[in-house]
Amino acid sequence: MLISYLKSDIEVMEQRFRTNLINSIAGFKSTNLIGTINHERKTNLAIFNSVFHVGAHPPLLGIVCRPHEVERHTLENILSEKHYTINHIHPNILTASHQTSARYPRDISEFDACALTEQYSNTVKAPYVKESRVKMGLELREKIDVRINGTVIIIGEILEIMLEQNIIHKDGFAELEAVETITVCGLDAYYKTSLLSRLPYAKAK
Amino acid sequence: MLISYLKSDIEVMEQRFRTNLINSIAGFKSTNLIGTINHERKTNLAIFNSVFHVGAHPPLLGIVCRPHEVERHTLENILSEKHYTINHIHPNILTASHQTSARYPRDISEFDACALTEQYSNTVKAPYVKESRVKMGLELREKIDVRINGTVIIIGEILEIMLEQNIIHKDGFAELEAVETITVCGLDAYYKTSLLSRLPYAKAK
C-alpha cells in the first residue's frame, strides 16, 4: 500500500531518518572515488555518490559537493589545482572505497589509510586509483554555487579515459556490468547490476 | 588490458560513438519519468536519466535538461507551472517509459501515447504516474544555466513522497530493490540491481 509523506512530515522527521530517506528515494546513483592532489603534493581520495552526466560534446561531468563535510579536501584541491580523477568502484575495492568517507586529517592520504594505489598519467596531475577498471581524468570548467542550500556543483571536462578495451561496444556503449562497476542507493547500500535490456531509439508511432 | 582515450581522441570520435561512450562511463544513473502539465492543462511525461540528490534538509533534487531536445516540453512546463513529479520505473512499465523519449507533438500527451495513467494529489498540480511505486511531487526552487554547454539544471524541493510503506527501514533507508526500481547506463541500457552490502558509517582507525 502506498503511503504519503508531505513537506510538513519531512520537516519534523528525525534527522538521520530524513537523511537516509531522501538520499535513497532519488534512485540508484553512480559511486566513484575522486582523486585529488594539493599544492604540496599531498593526495586525497574520497567516495562521492553524486557524479552526473552534463554533456558529451564537450565531454562534461558534474559532482555535487557539500562545503562543510569530509569532502571539503576534495573541493579545495579541485579549486586550487583544477585537475581530478573519477574512478569506478568494483566489489574487490568496495570496503576500501567506503572507508575513504571517514574523517582523516589532512596530512593522511586516504590512499595510504585505505590501501589503495596511486597511479599517474601524463595528462592530469591528480592521482588515479590503480585498482579501478574505469577511470577518467578531468579539468575544472565551471563552479556553480547552489543558493538554496550552499552546495557547490563542480563541472569538469574529461581529458582522459582509461578502461578495459573489451567492454566498449561497436556503438561506443561501455558495458560497465562486465567490469562489475557498482551502483549505490542512499548513503551506504551498494549493489551490483544485471541487464534487463537495451531498448532501441524510440520513435513516435 | 586498459586503453586510453585522450581529449584529442574524443574530439574526433564519430558523434553517436562519443555520445554512447560518454553517457555510459559516468556510471549507473537513476532513471525516472517526469510528469508535468502546462497552462492549458495538457500533460507531458518524459524519461530522464539525470535526477540527482542535492540535499536532504530541505529535501532537494536536481535534474539536467538539454534545452534543445525532446525534453524541452518538460522544462517549459516546470518553468511556467513550477510543479513536477518524479516517478520511479520498474520492469512492468519499462517499455512504456522508454517510449516517452520519442518526439511526440505538443498536443499529444505521452500518458496517452504510451499507455500510462495520470494520477493527481492535492499537493502538486502536475500528474503522477499511477503505475509507479515510488514517486515525488516537487516545486521549482532554482534554475541554473550551465554556461559551458547551455544545459539547464533545475533544482526542486520535494513537497510530497508516495511509496510502499514496507520498503522503509527503521533508519529511513528506502529499499528500492524491493519495488524493482530500475537503473540505467548510457542512453538505453536498463538494469535491475541486487544488494552487495550496506556498510556501516566509516570512522578513521
mmCIF file of C-alpha atoms in Angstrom:
data_model
loop_
_atom_site.group_PDB
_atom_site.id
_atom_site.type_symbol
_atom_site.label_atom_id
_atom_site.label_comp_id
_atom_site.label_asym_id
_atom_site.label_seq_id
_atom_site.Cartn_x
_atom_site.Cartn_y
_atom_site.Cartn_z
ATOM 1 C CA MET A 1 0.000 0.000 0.000
ATOM 2 C CA LEU A 2 1.274 3.468 -0.881
ATOM 3 C CA ILE A 3 1.803 5.932 1.924
ATOM 4 C CA SER A 4 2.452 9.663 1.609
ATOM 5 C CA TYR A 5 4.876 11.961 3.349
ATOM 6 C CA LEU A 6 4.132 15.642 2.992
ATOM 7 C CA LYS A 7 6.598 18.521 3.352
ATOM 8 C CA SER A 8 5.355 19.053 6.895
ATOM 9 C CA ASP A 9 6.080 15.385 7.735
ATOM 10 C CA ILE A 10 9.570 15.590 6.231
ATOM 11 C CA GLU A 11 10.400 18.718 8.228
ATOM 12 C CA VAL A 12 9.772 17.013 11.569
ATOM 13 C CA MET A 13 11.477 13.704 10.783
ATOM 14 C CA GLU A 14 14.359 12.623 12.997
ATOM 15 C CA GLN A 15 17.425 13.927 11.170
ATOM 16 C CA ARG A 16 19.088 10.601 10.373
ATOM 17 C CA PHE A 17 15.783 9.109 9.189
ATOM 18 C CA ARG A 18 15.236 12.054 6.842
ATOM 19 C CA THR A 19 18.803 11.895 5.521
ATOM 20 C CA ASN A 20 18.509 8.188 4.724
ATOM 21 C CA LEU A 21 15.047 8.518 3.200
ATOM 22 C CA ILE A 22 15.788 11.491 0.958
ATOM 23 C CA ASN A 23 19.149 10.096 -0.125
ATOM 24 C CA SER A 24 17.585 6.799 -1.152
ATOM 25 C CA ILE A 25 14.444 7.933 -2.972
ATOM 26 C CA ALA A 26 16.484 9.744 -5.607
ATOM 27 C CA GLY A 27 17.109 6.287 -7.060
ATOM 28 C CA PHE A 28 20.286 4.396 -7.833
ATOM 29 C CA LYS A 29 23.351 6.586 -8.230
ATOM 30 C CA SER A 30 26.872 6.242 -9.507
ATOM 31 C CA THR A 31 29.509 5.824 -6.824
ATOM 32 C CA ASN A 32 33.074 6.830 -7.566
ATOM 33 C CA LEU A 33 36.389 7.577 -5.949
ATOM 34 C CA ILE A 34 37.599 11.111 -6.626
ATOM 35 C CA GLY A 35 41.348 11.533 -6.551
ATOM 36 C CA THR A 36 42.983 14.935 -5.998
ATOM 37 C CA ILE A 37 46.323 16.430 -5.016
ATOM 38 C CA ASN A 38 47.171 19.719 -3.293
ATOM 39 C CA HIS A 39 49.960 22.225 -3.943
ATOM 40 C CA GLU A 40 52.219 20.337 -1.513
ATOM 41 C CA ARG A 41 51.614 17.121 -3.484
ATOM 42 C CA LYS A 42 49.546 15.590 -0.681
ATOM 43 C CA THR A 43 46.966 13.311 -2.261
ATOM 44 C CA ASN A 44 43.340 12.848 -1.247
ATOM 45 C CA LEU A 45 40.763 10.230 -2.173
ATOM 46 C CA ALA A 46 37.056 10.402 -1.376
ATOM 47 C CA ILE A 47 33.964 8.441 -2.336
ATOM 48 C CA PHE A 48 31.244 10.511 -3.999
ATOM 49 C CA ASN A 49 27.744 9.300 -4.838
ATOM 50 C CA SER A 50 26.964 12.348 -6.919
ATOM 51 C CA VAL A 51 28.737 12.175 -10.283
ATOM 52 C CA PHE A 52 26.289 13.024 -13.060
ATOM 53 C CA HIS A 53 26.372 13.425 -16.843
ATOM 54 C CA VAL A 54 26.264 17.007 -18.148
ATOM 55 C CA GLY A 55 27.156 16.639 -21.808
ATOM 56 C CA ALA A 56 29.021 14.533 -24.363
ATOM 57 C CA HIS A 57 30.472 17.198 -26.657
ATOM 58 C CA PRO A 58 32.494 18.549 -24.948
ATOM 59 C CA PRO A 59 32.509 15.599 -22.515
ATOM 60 C CA LEU A 60 31.365 17.029 -19.177
ATOM 61 C CA LEU A 61 30.593 15.507 -15.787
ATOM 62 C CA GLY A 62 29.214 17.199 -12.681
ATOM 63 C CA ILE A 63 29.716 16.429 -8.999
ATOM 64 C CA VAL A 64 27.820 17.782 -6.009
ATOM 65 C CA CYS A 65 29.948 18.891 -3.025
ATOM 66 C CA ARG A 66 28.793 19.818 0.478
ATOM 67 C CA PRO A 67 31.242 22.507 1.557
ATOM 68 C CA HIS A 68 31.132 21.527 5.220
ATOM 69 C CA GLU A 69 31.617 17.797 5.018
ATOM 70 C CA VAL A 70 34.548 15.453 4.763
ATOM 71 C CA GLU A 71 34.574 16.059 1.048
ATOM 72 C CA ARG A 72 35.934 19.572 1.545
ATOM 73 C CA HIS A 73 39.538 18.495 0.905
ATOM 74 C CA THR A 74 38.427 17.271 -2.484
ATOM 75 C CA LEU A 75 36.661 20.529 -3.275
ATOM 76 C CA GLU A 76 39.603 22.658 -2.116
ATOM 77 C CA ASN A 77 42.039 20.617 -4.179
ATOM 78 C CA ILE A 78 39.907 20.801 -7.312
ATOM 79 C CA LEU A 79 39.522 24.566 -6.979
ATOM 80 C CA SER A 80 43.238 25.154 -6.447
ATOM 81 C CA GLU A 81 44.798 22.520 -8.730
ATOM 82 C CA LYS A 82 41.993 22.231 -11.371
ATOM 83 C CA HIS A 83 42.635 18.520 -12.021
ATOM 84 C CA TYR A 84 40.880 15.488 -10.522
ATOM 85 C CA THR A 85 40.170 11.880 -11.344
ATOM 86 C CA ILE A 86 36.918 9.884 -11.196
ATOM 87 C CA ASN A 87 37.405 6.158 -10.620
ATOM 88 C CA HIS A 88 34.745 3.448 -10.748
ATOM 89 C CA ILE A 89 34.371 1.006 -7.851
ATOM 90 C CA HIS A 90 34.091 -2.790 -8.146
ATOM 91 C CA PRO A 91 33.410 -5.339 -5.374
ATOM 92 C CA ASN A 92 37.085 -6.087 -4.636
ATOM 93 C CA ILE A 93 37.733 -2.478 -3.619
ATOM 94 C CA LEU A 94 34.311 -1.686 -2.148
ATOM 95 C CA THR A 95 35.242 -1.854 1.537
ATOM 96 C CA ALA A 96 38.377 0.223 0.994
ATOM 97 C CA SER A 97 36.424 2.721 -1.107
ATOM 98 C CA HIS A 98 33.706 3.174 1.509
ATOM 99 C CA GLN A 99 36.397 3.648 4.176
ATOM 100 C CA THR A 100 37.609 6.807 2.357
ATOM 101 C CA SER A 101 34.470 8.508 3.732
ATOM 102 C CA ALA A 102 35.989 8.509 7.236
ATOM 103 C CA ARG A 103 37.276 11.851 8.532
ATOM 104 C CA TYR A 104 41.021 11.559 8.111
ATOM 105 C CA PRO A 105 43.202 14.537 8.981
ATOM 106 C CA ARG A 106 44.644 16.459 6.056
ATOM 107 C CA ASP A 107 48.166 15.061 6.440
ATOM 108 C CA ILE A 108 46.957 11.480 5.963
ATOM 109 C CA SER A 109 46.195 10.378 2.414
ATOM 110 C CA GLU A 110 43.215 8.044 2.072
ATOM 111 C CA PHE A 111 45.291 6.134 -0.496
ATOM 112 C CA ASP A 112 47.564 5.064 2.369
ATOM 113 C CA ALA A 113 44.895 4.781 5.045
ATOM 114 C CA CYS A 114 42.629 2.638 2.864
ATOM 115 C CA ALA A 115 45.296 0.641 0.996
ATOM 116 C CA LEU A 116 44.539 1.858 -2.497
ATOM 117 C CA THR A 117 47.305 2.580 -5.001
ATOM 118 C CA GLU A 118 48.115 5.902 -6.651
ATOM 119 C CA GLN A 119 48.596 5.826 -10.406
ATOM 120 C CA TYR A 120 49.679 8.757 -12.577
ATOM 121 C CA SER A 121 49.343 9.601 -16.245
ATOM 122 C CA ASN A 122 50.976 12.292 -18.358
ATOM 123 C CA THR A 123 47.671 14.103 -18.809
ATOM 124 C CA VAL A 124 46.391 15.083 -15.364
ATOM 125 C CA LYS A 125 48.379 15.738 -12.219
ATOM 126 C CA ALA A 126 45.792 14.208 -9.879
ATOM 127 C CA PRO A 127 46.203 10.559 -8.891
ATOM 128 C CA TYR A 128 44.144 7.757 -10.367
ATOM 129 C CA VAL A 129 43.220 4.635 -8.403
ATOM 130 C CA LYS A 130 45.297 1.844 -9.920
ATOM 131 C CA GLU A 131 42.828 -0.865 -8.851
ATOM 132 C CA SER A 132 39.904 0.827 -10.632
ATOM 133 C CA ARG A 133 38.860 -0.578 -14.011
ATOM 134 C CA VAL A 134 37.213 2.531 -15.488
ATOM 135 C CA LYS A 135 38.692 5.950 -14.717
ATOM 136 C CA MET A 136 38.701 9.458 -16.050
ATOM 137 C CA GLY A 137 40.940 12.476 -15.640
ATOM 138 C CA LEU A 138 39.162 15.836 -15.611
ATOM 139 C CA GLU A 139 39.862 19.545 -15.583
ATOM 140 C CA LEU A 140 37.642 22.055 -13.777
ATOM 141 C CA ARG A 141 35.477 24.098 -16.162
ATOM 142 C CA GLU A 142 32.766 25.678 -14.014
ATOM 143 C CA LYS A 143 31.947 26.102 -10.338
ATOM 144 C CA ILE A 144 28.299 26.666 -9.542
ATOM 145 C CA ASP A 145 27.033 27.793 -6.155
ATOM 146 C CA VAL A 146 23.585 26.456 -5.391
ATOM 147 C CA ARG A 147 21.994 29.304 -3.475
ATOM 148 C CA ILE A 148 19.247 27.410 -1.712
ATOM 149 C CA ASN A 149 21.477 25.174 0.418
ATOM 150 C CA GLY A 150 25.098 26.261 -0.091
ATOM 151 C CA THR A 151 26.001 23.171 -2.104
ATOM 152 C CA VAL A 152 28.652 23.526 -4.815
ATOM 153 C CA ILE A 153 28.370 21.854 -8.206
ATOM 154 C CA ILE A 154 31.681 21.265 -9.962
ATOM 155 C CA ILE A 155 31.628 20.744 -13.711
ATOM 156 C CA GLY A 156 34.705 19.293 -15.357
ATOM 157 C CA GLU A 157 35.771 18.275 -18.832
ATOM 158 C CA ILE A 158 37.082 14.761 -19.405
ATOM 159 C CA LEU A 159 40.693 14.982 -20.642
ATOM 160 C CA GLU A 160 41.418 11.264 -20.490
ATOM 161 C CA ILE A 161 39.522 7.981 -20.169
ATOM 162 C CA MET A 162 41.133 4.682 -19.177
ATOM 163 C CA LEU A 163 39.124 1.486 -19.331
ATOM 164 C CA GLU A 164 39.126 -2.149 -20.410
ATOM 165 C CA GLN A 165 39.015 -2.192 -24.189
ATOM 166 C CA ASN A 166 36.762 -5.245 -24.369
ATOM 167 C CA ILE A 167 33.825 -3.516 -22.647
ATOM 168 C CA ILE A 168 33.394 -0.987 -25.477
ATOM 169 C CA HIS A 169 30.659 -1.993 -27.920
ATOM 170 C CA LYS A 170 30.784 -1.017 -31.594
ATOM 171 C CA ASP A 171 28.408 1.877 -30.968
ATOM 172 C CA GLY A 172 30.523 3.298 -28.130
ATOM 173 C CA PHE A 173 28.437 1.904 -25.268
ATOM 174 C CA ALA A 174 30.673 0.873 -22.341
ATOM 175 C CA GLU A 175 29.371 -2.313 -20.724
ATOM 176 C CA LEU A 176 30.078 -1.466 -17.086
ATOM 177 C CA GLU A 177 28.494 -4.664 -15.839
ATOM 178 C CA ALA A 178 31.397 -6.599 -17.404
ATOM 179 C CA VAL A 179 33.865 -4.824 -15.092
ATOM 180 C CA GLU A 180 31.468 -5.067 -12.125
ATOM 181 C CA THR A 181 31.004 -1.326 -11.643
ATOM 182 C CA ILE A 182 28.875 -0.821 -8.531
ATOM 183 C CA THR A 183 25.852 1.400 -8.018
ATOM 184 C CA VAL A 184 24.677 2.876 -4.713
ATOM 185 C CA CYS A 185 21.365 3.723 -3.093
ATOM 186 C CA GLY A 186 21.259 6.162 -0.217
ATOM 187 C CA LEU A 187 24.479 6.675 1.700
ATOM 188 C CA ASP A 188 25.739 3.144 2.176
ATOM 189 C CA ALA A 189 23.838 0.444 0.243
ATOM 190 C CA TYR A 190 25.901 -0.898 -2.652
ATOM 191 C CA TYR A 191 24.533 -3.006 -5.492
ATOM 192 C CA LYS A 192 25.638 -4.999 -8.475
ATOM 193 C CA THR A 193 23.563 -4.867 -11.626
ATOM 194 C CA SER A 194 22.219 -7.219 -14.261
ATOM 195 C CA LEU A 195 20.967 -6.160 -17.659
ATOM 196 C CA LEU A 196 17.235 -6.183 -18.322
ATOM 197 C CA SER A 197 17.513 -4.860 -21.887
ATOM 198 C CA ARG A 198 18.953 -2.276 -24.214
ATOM 199 C CA LEU A 199 15.997 -0.661 -25.938
ATOM 200 C CA PRO A 200 16.081 0.797 -29.450
ATOM 201 C CA TYR A 201 15.813 4.539 -30.128
ATOM 202 C CA ALA A 202 12.153 5.414 -29.552
ATOM 203 C CA LYS A 203 10.078 6.862 -32.391
ATOM 204 C CA ALA A 204 6.550 8.257 -32.261
ATOM 205 C CA LYS A 205 4.168 5.747 -33.823
ATOM 206 C CA MET B 1 44.026 -4.517 -20.777
ATOM 207 C CA LEU B 2 43.363 -0.831 -20.119
ATOM 208 C CA ILE B 3 43.265 1.523 -23.084
ATOM 209 C CA SER B 4 43.286 5.316 -23.004
ATOM 210 C CA TYR B 5 41.294 7.883 -24.896
ATOM 211 C CA LEU B 6 42.656 11.404 -24.766
ATOM 212 C CA LYS B 7 40.723 14.634 -25.311
ATOM 213 C CA SER B 8 42.035 14.728 -28.885
ATOM 214 C CA ASP B 9 40.667 11.202 -29.488
ATOM 215 C CA ILE B 10 37.277 12.091 -28.023
ATOM 216 C CA GLU B 11 37.007 15.188 -30.219
ATOM 217 C CA VAL B 12 37.314 13.206 -33.456
ATOM 218 C CA MET B 13 35.056 10.292 -32.472
ATOM 219 C CA GLU B 14 32.024 9.608 -34.631
ATOM 220 C CA GLN B 15 29.216 11.531 -32.895
ATOM 221 C CA ARG B 16 26.997 8.592 -31.922
ATOM 222 C CA PHE B 17 30.001 6.633 -30.622
ATOM 223 C CA ARG B 18 31.074 9.575 -28.458
ATOM 224 C CA THR B 19 27.545 10.121 -27.143
ATOM 225 C CA ASN B 20 27.202 6.479 -26.107
ATOM 226 C CA LEU B 21 30.674 6.293 -24.595
ATOM 227 C CA ILE B 22 30.476 9.487 -22.541
ATOM 228 C CA ASN B 23 26.931 8.753 -21.392
ATOM 229 C CA SER B 24 27.900 5.303 -20.167
ATOM 230 C CA ILE B 25 31.209 5.986 -18.401
ATOM 231 C CA ALA B 26 29.530 8.290 -15.874
ATOM 232 C CA GLY B 27 28.317 5.069 -14.226
ATOM 233 C CA PHE B 28 24.857 3.820 -13.353
ATOM 234 C CA LYS B 29 22.223 6.530 -13.114
ATOM 235 C CA SER B 30 18.707 6.886 -11.836
ATOM 236 C CA THR B 31 16.014 6.767 -14.489
ATOM 237 C CA ASN B 32 12.679 8.410 -13.834
ATOM 238 C CA LEU B 33 9.540 9.630 -15.522
ATOM 239 C CA ILE B 34 8.965 13.344 -15.070
ATOM 240 C CA GLY B 35 5.354 14.415 -15.195
ATOM 241 C CA THR B 36 4.324 17.998 -15.957
ATOM 242 C CA ILE B 37 1.289 19.992 -17.044
ATOM 243 C CA ASN B 38 1.009 23.259 -18.976
ATOM 244 C CA HIS B 39 -1.289 26.248 -18.500
ATOM 245 C CA GLU B 40 -3.843 24.640 -20.831
ATOM 246 C CA ARG B 41 -3.807 21.503 -18.656
ATOM 247 C CA LYS B 42 -2.047 19.461 -21.357
ATOM 248 C CA THR B 43 0.105 16.863 -19.606
ATOM 249 C CA ASN B 44 3.595 15.732 -20.564
ATOM 250 C CA LEU B 45 5.656 12.758 -19.465
ATOM 251 C CA ALA B 46 9.346 12.241 -20.259
ATOM 252 C CA ILE B 47 12.048 9.821 -19.171
ATOM 253 C CA PHE B 48 15.100 11.499 -17.603
ATOM 254 C CA ASN B 49 18.350 9.756 -16.687
ATOM 255 C CA SER B 50 19.652 12.747 -14.789
ATOM 256 C CA VAL B 51 17.899 13.085 -11.436
ATOM 257 C CA PHE B 52 20.477 13.675 -8.705
ATOM 258 C CA HIS B 53 20.492 14.298 -4.957
ATOM 259 C CA VAL B 54 21.230 17.886 -3.875
ATOM 260 C CA GLY B 55 20.322 17.901 -0.205
ATOM 261 C CA ALA B 56 18.127 16.312 2.458
ATOM 262 C CA HIS B 57 17.167 19.334 4.565
ATOM 263 C CA PRO B 58 15.420 20.927 2.782
ATOM 264 C CA PRO B 59 14.864 17.858 0.538
ATOM 265 C CA LEU B 60 16.210 18.870 -2.883
ATOM 266 C CA LEU B 61 16.690 17.028 -6.165
ATOM 267 C CA GLY B 62 18.329 18.259 -9.367
ATOM 268 C CA ILE B 63 17.676 17.360 -12.986
ATOM 269 C CA VAL B 64 19.753 18.184 -16.051
ATOM 270 C CA CYS B 65 17.835 19.451 -19.102
ATOM 271 C CA ARG B 66 19.114 19.949 -22.631
ATOM 272 C CA PRO B 67 17.156 22.914 -23.903
ATOM 273 C CA HIS B 68 17.070 21.734 -27.499
ATOM 274 C CA GLU B 69 15.945 18.148 -27.073
ATOM 275 C CA VAL B 70 12.640 16.380 -26.711
ATOM 276 C CA GLU B 71 12.756 17.199 -23.023
ATOM 277 C CA ARG B 72 12.021 20.854 -23.747
ATOM 278 C CA HIS B 73 8.294 20.481 -23.058
ATOM 279 C CA THR B 74 9.195 19.296 -19.575
ATOM 280 C CA LEU B 75 11.490 22.244 -18.983
ATOM 281 C CA GLU B 76 8.966 24.766 -20.290
ATOM 282 C CA ASN B 77 6.213 23.322 -18.120
ATOM 283 C CA ILE B 78 8.373 23.319 -14.988
ATOM 284 C CA LEU B 79 9.410 26.934 -15.566
ATOM 285 C CA SER B 80 5.846 28.123 -16.148
ATOM 286 C CA GLU B 81 3.864 25.962 -13.697
ATOM 287 C CA LYS B 82 6.590 25.350 -11.045
ATOM 288 C CA HIS B 83 5.320 21.851 -10.158
ATOM 289 C CA TYR B 84 6.516 18.466 -11.471
ATOM 290 C CA THR B 85 6.595 14.838 -10.417
ATOM 291 C CA ILE B 86 9.445 12.315 -10.426
ATOM 292 C CA ASN B 87 8.322 8.700 -10.772
ATOM 293 C CA HIS B 88 10.466 5.564 -10.465
ATOM 294 C CA ILE B 89 10.401 2.939 -13.195
ATOM 295 C CA HIS B 90 10.013 -0.823 -12.665
ATOM 296 C CA PRO B 91 10.235 -3.609 -15.277
ATOM 297 C CA ASN B 92 6.486 -3.770 -15.988
ATOM 298 C CA ILE B 93 6.465 -0.171 -17.238
ATOM 299 C CA LEU B 94 9.956 -0.073 -18.733
ATOM 300 C CA THR B 95 8.993 -0.309 -22.411
ATOM 301 C CA ALA B 96 6.272 2.312 -21.999
ATOM 302 C CA SER B 97 8.633 4.560 -20.042
ATOM 303 C CA HIS B 98 11.378 4.370 -22.675
ATOM 304 C CA GLN B 99 8.792 5.130 -25.362
ATOM 305 C CA THR B 100 8.154 8.556 -23.757
ATOM 306 C CA SER B 101 11.534 9.608 -25.209
ATOM 307 C CA ALA B 102 10.028 9.655 -28.723
ATOM 308 C CA ARG B 103 9.309 13.079 -30.207
ATOM 309 C CA TYR B 104 5.565 13.469 -29.809
ATOM 310 C CA PRO B 105 3.909 16.703 -30.892
ATOM 311 C CA ARG B 106 2.840 19.016 -28.092
ATOM 312 C CA ASP B 107 -0.858 18.230 -28.394
ATOM 313 C CA ILE B 108 -0.272 14.538 -27.698
ATOM 314 C CA SER B 109 0.330 13.547 -24.075
ATOM 315 C CA GLU B 110 2.853 10.770 -23.566
ATOM 316 C CA PHE B 111 0.498 9.416 -20.918
ATOM 317 C CA ASP B 112 -1.953 8.577 -23.718
ATOM 318 C CA ALA B 113 0.618 7.675 -26.343
ATOM 319 C CA CYS B 114 2.481 5.301 -24.014
ATOM 320 C CA ALA B 115 -0.486 3.905 -22.061
ATOM 321 C CA LEU B 116 0.494 5.206 -18.641
ATOM 322 C CA THR B 117 -2.094 6.549 -16.208
ATOM 323 C CA GLU B 118 -2.309 10.052 -14.775
ATOM 324 C CA GLN B 119 -2.774 10.295 -11.015
ATOM 325 C CA TYR B 120 -3.322 13.505 -9.048
ATOM 326 C CA SER B 121 -2.800 14.512 -5.448
ATOM 327 C CA ASN B 122 -3.937 17.556 -3.509
ATOM 328 C CA THR B 123 -0.363 18.790 -3.140
ATOM 329 C CA VAL B 124 1.047 19.323 -6.640
ATOM 330 C CA LYS B 125 -0.805 20.120 -9.817
ATOM 331 C CA ALA B 126 1.465 18.023 -12.055
ATOM 332 C CA PRO B 127 0.420 14.433 -12.813
ATOM 333 C CA TYR B 128 1.980 11.417 -11.158
ATOM 334 C CA VAL B 129 2.318 8.072 -12.920
ATOM 335 C CA LYS B 130 -0.206 5.801 -11.242
ATOM 336 C CA GLU B 131 1.748 2.625 -12.112
ATOM 337 C CA SER B 132 4.929 3.890 -10.438
ATOM 338 C CA ARG B 133 5.746 2.538 -6.967
ATOM 339 C CA VAL B 134 7.907 5.403 -5.691
ATOM 340 C CA LYS B 135 7.035 8.971 -6.682
ATOM 341 C CA MET B 136 7.641 12.505 -5.565
ATOM 342 C CA GLY B 137 5.958 15.827 -6.183
ATOM 343 C CA LEU B 138 8.304 18.828 -6.419
ATOM 344 C CA GLU B 139 8.246 22.588 -6.669
ATOM 345 C CA LEU B 140 10.853 24.567 -8.617
ATOM 346 C CA ARG B 141 13.354 26.339 -6.355
ATOM 347 C CA GLU B 142 16.299 27.285 -8.573
ATOM 348 C CA LYS B 143 17.155 27.339 -12.281
ATOM 349 C CA ILE B 144 20.844 27.210 -13.078
ATOM 350 C CA ASP B 145 22.266 27.887 -16.527
ATOM 351 C CA VAL B 146 25.427 25.916 -17.182
ATOM 352 C CA ARG B 147 27.477 28.310 -19.258
ATOM 353 C CA ILE B 148 29.848 25.869 -20.890
ATOM 354 C CA ASN B 149 27.250 23.921 -22.876
ATOM 355 C CA GLY B 150 23.888 25.658 -22.467
ATOM 356 C CA THR B 151 22.465 22.919 -20.271
ATOM 357 C CA VAL B 152 19.930 23.890 -17.609
ATOM 358 C CA ILE B 153 19.928 22.409 -14.112
ATOM 359 C CA ILE B 154 16.576 22.518 -12.335
ATOM 360 C CA ILE B 155 16.562 22.223 -8.562
ATOM 361 C CA GLY B 156 13.299 21.442 -6.849
ATOM 362 C CA GLU B 157 12.088 20.828 -3.331
ATOM 363 C CA ILE B 158 10.176 17.648 -2.546
ATOM 364 C CA LEU B 159 6.678 18.557 -1.345
ATOM 365 C CA GLU B 160 5.309 15.022 -1.276
ATOM 366 C CA ILE B 161 6.597 11.457 -1.383
ATOM 367 C CA MET B 162 4.455 8.428 -2.163
ATOM 368 C CA LEU B 163 5.855 4.935 -1.796
ATOM 369 C CA GLU B 164 5.229 1.440 -0.490
ATOM 370 C CA GLN B 165 5.362 1.618 3.275
ATOM 371 C CA ASN B 166 7.054 -1.770 3.660
ATOM 372 C CA ILE B 167 10.239 -0.684 1.840
ATOM 373 C CA ILE B 168 11.126 1.893 4.523
ATOM 374 C CA HIS B 169 13.651 0.588 7.036
ATOM 375 C CA LYS B 170 13.707 1.784 10.642
ATOM 376 C CA ASP B 171 16.552 4.184 9.838
ATOM 377 C CA GLY B 172 14.703 5.776 6.915
ATOM 378 C CA PHE B 173 16.501 3.871 4.147
ATOM 379 C CA ALA B 174 14.106 3.059 1.284
ATOM 380 C CA GLU B 175 14.825 -0.387 -0.142
ATOM 381 C CA LEU B 176 14.247 0.330 -3.819
ATOM 382 C CA GLU B 177 15.235 -3.167 -4.862
ATOM 383 C CA ALA B 178 12.056 -4.469 -3.174
ATOM 384 C CA VAL B 179 9.925 -2.438 -5.608
ATOM 385 C CA GLU B 180 12.225 -3.280 -8.555
ATOM 386 C CA THR B 181 13.329 0.295 -9.264
ATOM 387 C CA ILE B 182 15.490 0.231 -12.380
ATOM 388 C CA THR B 183 18.858 1.858 -13.011
ATOM 389 C CA VAL B 184 20.248 2.895 -16.404
ATOM 390 C CA CYS B 185 23.648 3.055 -18.038
ATOM 391 C CA GLY B 186 24.171 5.263 -21.067
ATOM 392 C CA LEU B 187 21.083 6.197 -23.048
ATOM 393 C CA ASP B 188 19.227 2.926 -23.320
ATOM 394 C CA ALA B 189 20.632 0.057 -21.199
ATOM 395 C CA TYR B 190 18.368 -0.725 -18.239
ATOM 396 C CA TYR B 191 19.373 -2.856 -15.254
ATOM 397 C CA LYS B 192 17.942 -4.440 -12.162
ATOM 398 C CA THR B 193 20.046 -4.484 -9.026
ATOM 399 C CA SER B 194 20.973 -6.866 -6.233
ATOM 400 C CA LEU B 195 22.406 -5.842 -2.893
ATOM 401 C CA LEU B 196 26.087 -6.466 -2.211
ATOM 402 C CA SER B 197 26.061 -4.888 1.256
ATOM 403 C CA ARG B 198 25.108 -1.959 3.420
ATOM 404 C CA LEU B 199 28.303 -0.759 5.059
ATOM 405 C CA PRO B 200 28.491 0.913 8.487
ATOM 406 C CA TYR B 201 29.395 4.565 8.919
ATOM 407 C CA ALA B 202 33.170 4.763 8.330
ATOM 408 C CA LYS B 203 35.467 6.002 11.075
ATOM 409 C CA ALA B 204 39.176 6.754 10.869
ATOM 410 C CA LYS B 205 41.107 3.973 12.593
#
